[in-house]
Amino acid sequence: QKEVEQDPGPLSVPEGAIVSLNCTYSNSAFQYFMWYRQYSRKGPELLMYTYSSGNKEDGRFTAQVDKSSKYISLFIRDSQPSDSATYLCAMSPFTGGGNKLTFGTGTQLKVEL
Amino acid sequence: KAGVTQTPRYLIKTRGQQVTLSCSPISGHRSVSWYQQTPGQGLQFLFEYFSETQRNKGNFPGRFSGRQFSNSRSEMNVSTLELGDSALYLCASSLRTGGAMSSGANVLTFGAGSRLTVL
């Protein structure tokens, strides 16, 4: 079983919809949680990172962490065609062990006009 | 500010050959990490270098190796290539390694990757 599980999709939604992307994890040592967006033929780019349980908002994006359930989510409001990409969750203990991230396999999102 | 630069962007090799990939981090960044991305396994951590020292290593065979130079530029090498080594190899840099992330200094910035095809 993988340490981080993520539904691969693909997920197709109409423009303007609210999108919910989710990951579950099994390693309780994970303290930092990130969401990356990856467009085709590009490297991942960081969208948001958070440490504590609860919500963190940035524009149309909200990251939610529930450490007790080992469950994280990314919500996208008013989704746009430009949001069409693969979304990757990533997490790390970020202790003295360095910057190693453990990624989910990614969810492919398509926002249609 | 220039981003993370990886070369070459695309390359084709045959089984048994070896390959060297290069990564130039963002200016001032001292940590460089390498990841392998495949459709089935997603992104998997290869190794991380900080100040020319390997800080961490993933679960890959010894055919995969890397190094970092005094200017923080990094290379990774794969010897005796196998078909399963076909993947997108991603390099990421950050200001520092380890510790708390609250300052953002550990945030990884990725390059566009080197796509390796092994025939």
PDB file of C-alpha atoms in Angstrom, chain A:
ATOM      1  CA  GLN A   1       0.000   0.000   0.000  1.00  0.00           C
ATOM      2  CA  LYS A   2       1.304   3.435  -0.916  1.00  0.00           C
ATOM      3  CA  GLU A   3       1.949   6.012   1.787  1.00  0.00           C
ATOM      4  CA  VAL A   4      -0.133   8.564  -0.130  1.00  0.00           C
ATOM      5  CA  GLU A   5      -3.264   7.649  -2.082  1.00  0.00           C
ATOM      6  CA  GLN A   6      -4.839   9.958  -4.627  1.00  0.00           C
ATOM      7  CA  ASP A   7      -7.684   9.287  -7.042  1.00  0.00           C
ATOM      8  CA  PRO A   8      -6.135   9.551 -10.531  1.00  0.00           C
ATOM      9  CA  GLY A   9      -9.322  10.707 -12.220  1.00  0.00           C
ATOM     10  CA  PRO A  10      -9.704  11.970 -14.865  1.00  0.00           C
ATOM     11  CA  LEU A  11     -12.124  14.467 -13.420  1.00  0.00           C
ATOM     12  CA  SER A  12     -14.167  16.541 -15.863  1.00  0.00           C
ATOM     13  CA  VAL A  13     -16.205  19.532 -14.679  1.00  0.00           C
ATOM     14  CA  PRO A  14     -17.970  22.468 -16.340  1.00  0.00           C
ATOM     15  CA  GLU A  15     -16.509  25.954 -16.113  1.00  0.00           C
ATOM     16  CA  GLY A  16     -17.497  27.681 -12.880  1.00  0.00           C
ATOM     17  CA  ALA A  17     -17.871  24.461 -10.885  1.00  0.00           C
ATOM     18  CA  ILE A  18     -16.339  23.863  -7.470  1.00  0.00           C
ATOM     19  CA  VAL A  19     -13.691  21.166  -7.674  1.00  0.00           C
ATOM     20  CA  SER A  20     -12.686  18.955  -4.774  1.00  0.00           C
ATOM     21  CA  LEU A  21      -9.411  17.035  -4.925  1.00  0.00           C
ATOM     22  CA  ASN A  22      -8.372  14.680  -2.154  1.00  0.00           C
ATOM     23  CA  CYS A  23      -5.520  12.621  -0.766  1.00  0.00           C
ATOM     24  CA  THR A  24      -5.239  10.199   2.110  1.00  0.00           C
ATOM     25  CA  TYR A  25      -2.025   9.200   3.798  1.00  0.00           C
ATOM     26  CA  SER A  26      -0.856   6.595   6.241  1.00  0.00           C
ATOM     27  CA  ASN A  27       2.367   8.019   7.686  1.00  0.00           C
ATOM     28  CA  SER A  28       1.595  10.042  10.813  1.00  0.00           C
ATOM     29  CA  ALA A  29       5.084  11.613  10.634  1.00  0.00           C
ATOM     30  CA  PHE A  30       3.959  13.827   7.766  1.00  0.00           C
ATOM     31  CA  GLN A  31       3.710  17.382   9.064  1.00  0.00           C
ATOM     32  CA  TYR A  32       3.736  19.543   5.937  1.00  0.00           C
ATOM     33  CA  PHE A  33       1.289  19.263   3.098  1.00  0.00           C
ATOM     34  CA  MET A  34       1.537  20.743  -0.359  1.00  0.00           C
ATOM     35  CA  TRP A  35      -0.444  20.899  -3.547  1.00  0.00           C
ATOM     36  CA  TYR A  36       1.317  21.155  -6.876  1.00  0.00           C
ATOM     37  CA  ARG A  37      -0.173  21.766 -10.299  1.00  0.00           C
ATOM     38  CA  GLN A  38       1.439  20.272 -13.377  1.00  0.00           C
ATOM     39  CA  TYR A  39       0.591  21.252 -16.912  1.00  0.00           C
ATOM     40  CA  SER A  40       1.394  18.932 -19.778  1.00  0.00           C
ATOM     41  CA  ARG A  41       5.114  18.838 -20.610  1.00  0.00           C
ATOM     42  CA  LYS A  42       5.946  21.098 -17.665  1.00  0.00           C
ATOM     43  CA  GLY A  43       7.335  20.569 -14.180  1.00  0.00           C
ATOM     44  CA  PRO A  44       5.084  20.757 -11.099  1.00  0.00           C
ATOM     45  CA  GLU A  45       4.489  24.238  -9.674  1.00  0.00           C
ATOM     46  CA  LEU A  46       3.602  24.832  -6.053  1.00  0.00           C
ATOM     47  CA  LEU A  47       0.061  26.050  -5.416  1.00  0.00           C
ATOM     48  CA  MET A  48      -0.166  25.954  -1.652  1.00  0.00           C
ATOM     49  CA  TYR A  49       1.506  24.528   1.398  1.00  0.00           C
ATOM     50  CA  THR A  50       0.211  24.194   4.922  1.00  0.00           C
ATOM     51  CA  TYR A  51       1.262  22.785   8.238  1.00  0.00           C
ATOM     52  CA  SER A  52      -1.596  22.681  10.676  1.00  0.00           C
ATOM     53  CA  SER A  53      -4.984  21.046  10.529  1.00  0.00           C
ATOM     54  CA  GLY A  54      -7.659  23.397   9.255  1.00  0.00           C
ATOM     55  CA  ASN A  55      -8.146  25.542   6.180  1.00  0.00           C
ATOM     56  CA  LYS A  56      -5.829  27.832   4.258  1.00  0.00           C
ATOM     57  CA  GLU A  57      -7.189  30.034   1.518  1.00  0.00           C
ATOM     58  CA  ASP A  58      -5.436  31.695  -1.413  1.00  0.00           C
ATOM     59  CA  GLY A  59      -7.681  33.292  -3.990  1.00  0.00           C
ATOM     60  CA  ARG A  60      -9.853  30.629  -5.581  1.00  0.00           C
ATOM     61  CA  PHE A  61      -7.927  27.840  -3.850  1.00  0.00           C
ATOM     62  CA  THR A  62      -8.526  26.411  -0.364  1.00  0.00           C
ATOM     63  CA  ALA A  63      -6.375  23.721   1.175  1.00  0.00           C
ATOM     64  CA  GLN A  64      -7.816  21.674   4.001  1.00  0.00           C
ATOM     65  CA  VAL A  65      -5.936  19.310   6.310  1.00  0.00           C
ATOM     66  CA  ASP A  66      -7.430  16.860   8.786  1.00  0.00           C
ATOM     67  CA  LYS A  67      -4.539  15.179  10.550  1.00  0.00           C
ATOM     68  CA  SER A  68      -6.793  13.067  12.750  1.00  0.00           C
ATOM     69  CA  SER A  69      -8.265  11.421   9.646  1.00  0.00           C
ATOM     70  CA  LYS A  70      -5.020  11.637   7.622  1.00  0.00           C
ATOM     71  CA  TYR A  71      -6.932  13.359   4.861  1.00  0.00           C
ATOM     72  CA  ILE A  72      -6.180  16.483   2.849  1.00  0.00           C
ATOM     73  CA  SER A  73      -8.215  18.324   0.254  1.00  0.00           C
ATOM     74  CA  LEU A  74      -7.851  21.091  -2.291  1.00  0.00           C
ATOM     75  CA  PHE A  75     -10.923  23.045  -3.333  1.00  0.00           C
ATOM     76  CA  ILE A  76     -10.999  25.173  -6.463  1.00  0.00           C
ATOM     77  CA  ARG A  77     -13.834  27.690  -6.704  1.00  0.00           C
ATOM     78  CA  ASP A  78     -15.126  29.130  -9.961  1.00  0.00           C
ATOM     79  CA  SER A  79     -13.004  26.702 -11.957  1.00  0.00           C
ATOM     80  CA  GLN A  80     -11.600  27.932 -15.277  1.00  0.00           C
ATOM     81  CA  PRO A  81     -10.387  26.093 -18.387  1.00  0.00           C
ATOM     82  CA  SER A  82      -6.892  27.294 -17.454  1.00  0.00           C
ATOM     83  CA  ASP A  83      -7.169  25.122 -14.319  1.00  0.00           C
ATOM     84  CA  SER A  84      -7.064  22.024 -16.528  1.00  0.00           C
ATOM     85  CA  ALA A  85      -3.950  20.210 -15.347  1.00  0.00           C
ATOM     86  CA  THR A  86      -2.792  17.378 -13.116  1.00  0.00           C
ATOM     87  CA  TYR A  87      -2.921  18.154  -9.419  1.00  0.00           C
ATOM     88  CA  LEU A  88      -0.432  16.466  -7.130  1.00  0.00           C
ATOM     89  CA  CYS A  89      -0.562  16.317  -3.370  1.00  0.00           C
ATOM     90  CA  ALA A  90       2.765  16.048  -1.587  1.00  0.00           C
ATOM     91  CA  MET A  91       3.788  15.737   2.014  1.00  0.00           C
ATOM     92  CA  SER A  92       6.857  15.562   4.192  1.00  0.00           C
ATOM     93  CA  PRO A  93       7.972  15.368   7.786  1.00  0.00           C
ATOM     94  CA  PHE A  94      10.517  18.135   6.991  1.00  0.00           C
ATOM     95  CA  THR A  95      12.629  17.256   9.959  1.00  0.00           C
ATOM     96  CA  GLY A  96      16.392  17.022   9.922  1.00  0.00           C
ATOM     97  CA  GLY A  97      15.968  14.388   7.245  1.00  0.00           C
ATOM     98  CA  GLY A  98      15.919  16.922   4.465  1.00  0.00           C
ATOM     99  CA  ASN A  99      13.448  17.938   1.811  1.00  0.00           C
ATOM    100  CA  LYS A 100      12.165  14.549   0.679  1.00  0.00           C
ATOM    101  CA  LEU A 101       8.571  14.812  -0.528  1.00  0.00           C
ATOM    102  CA  THR A 102       6.183  11.911  -0.907  1.00  0.00           C
ATOM    103  CA  PHE A 103       3.719  12.513  -3.717  1.00  0.00           C
ATOM    104  CA  GLY A 104       0.335  11.169  -4.640  1.00  0.00           C
ATOM    105  CA  THR A 105       0.032   9.904  -8.189  1.00  0.00           C
ATOM    106  CA  GLY A 106      -1.928  12.975  -9.240  1.00  0.00           C
ATOM    107  CA  THR A 107      -5.494  13.744 -10.308  1.00  0.00           C
ATOM    108  CA  GLN A 108      -6.050  14.840 -13.887  1.00  0.00           C
ATOM    109  CA  LEU A 109      -8.586  17.681 -14.047  1.00  0.00           C
ATOM    110  CA  LYS A 110     -10.326  18.998 -17.132  1.00  0.00           C
ATOM    111  CA  VAL A 111     -12.506  22.102 -16.931  1.00  0.00           C
ATOM    112  CA  GLU A 112     -14.754  22.374 -19.948  1.00  0.00           C
ATOM    113  CA  LEU A 113     -16.394  25.445 -21.458  1.00  0.00           C
TER     114      LEU A 113
END
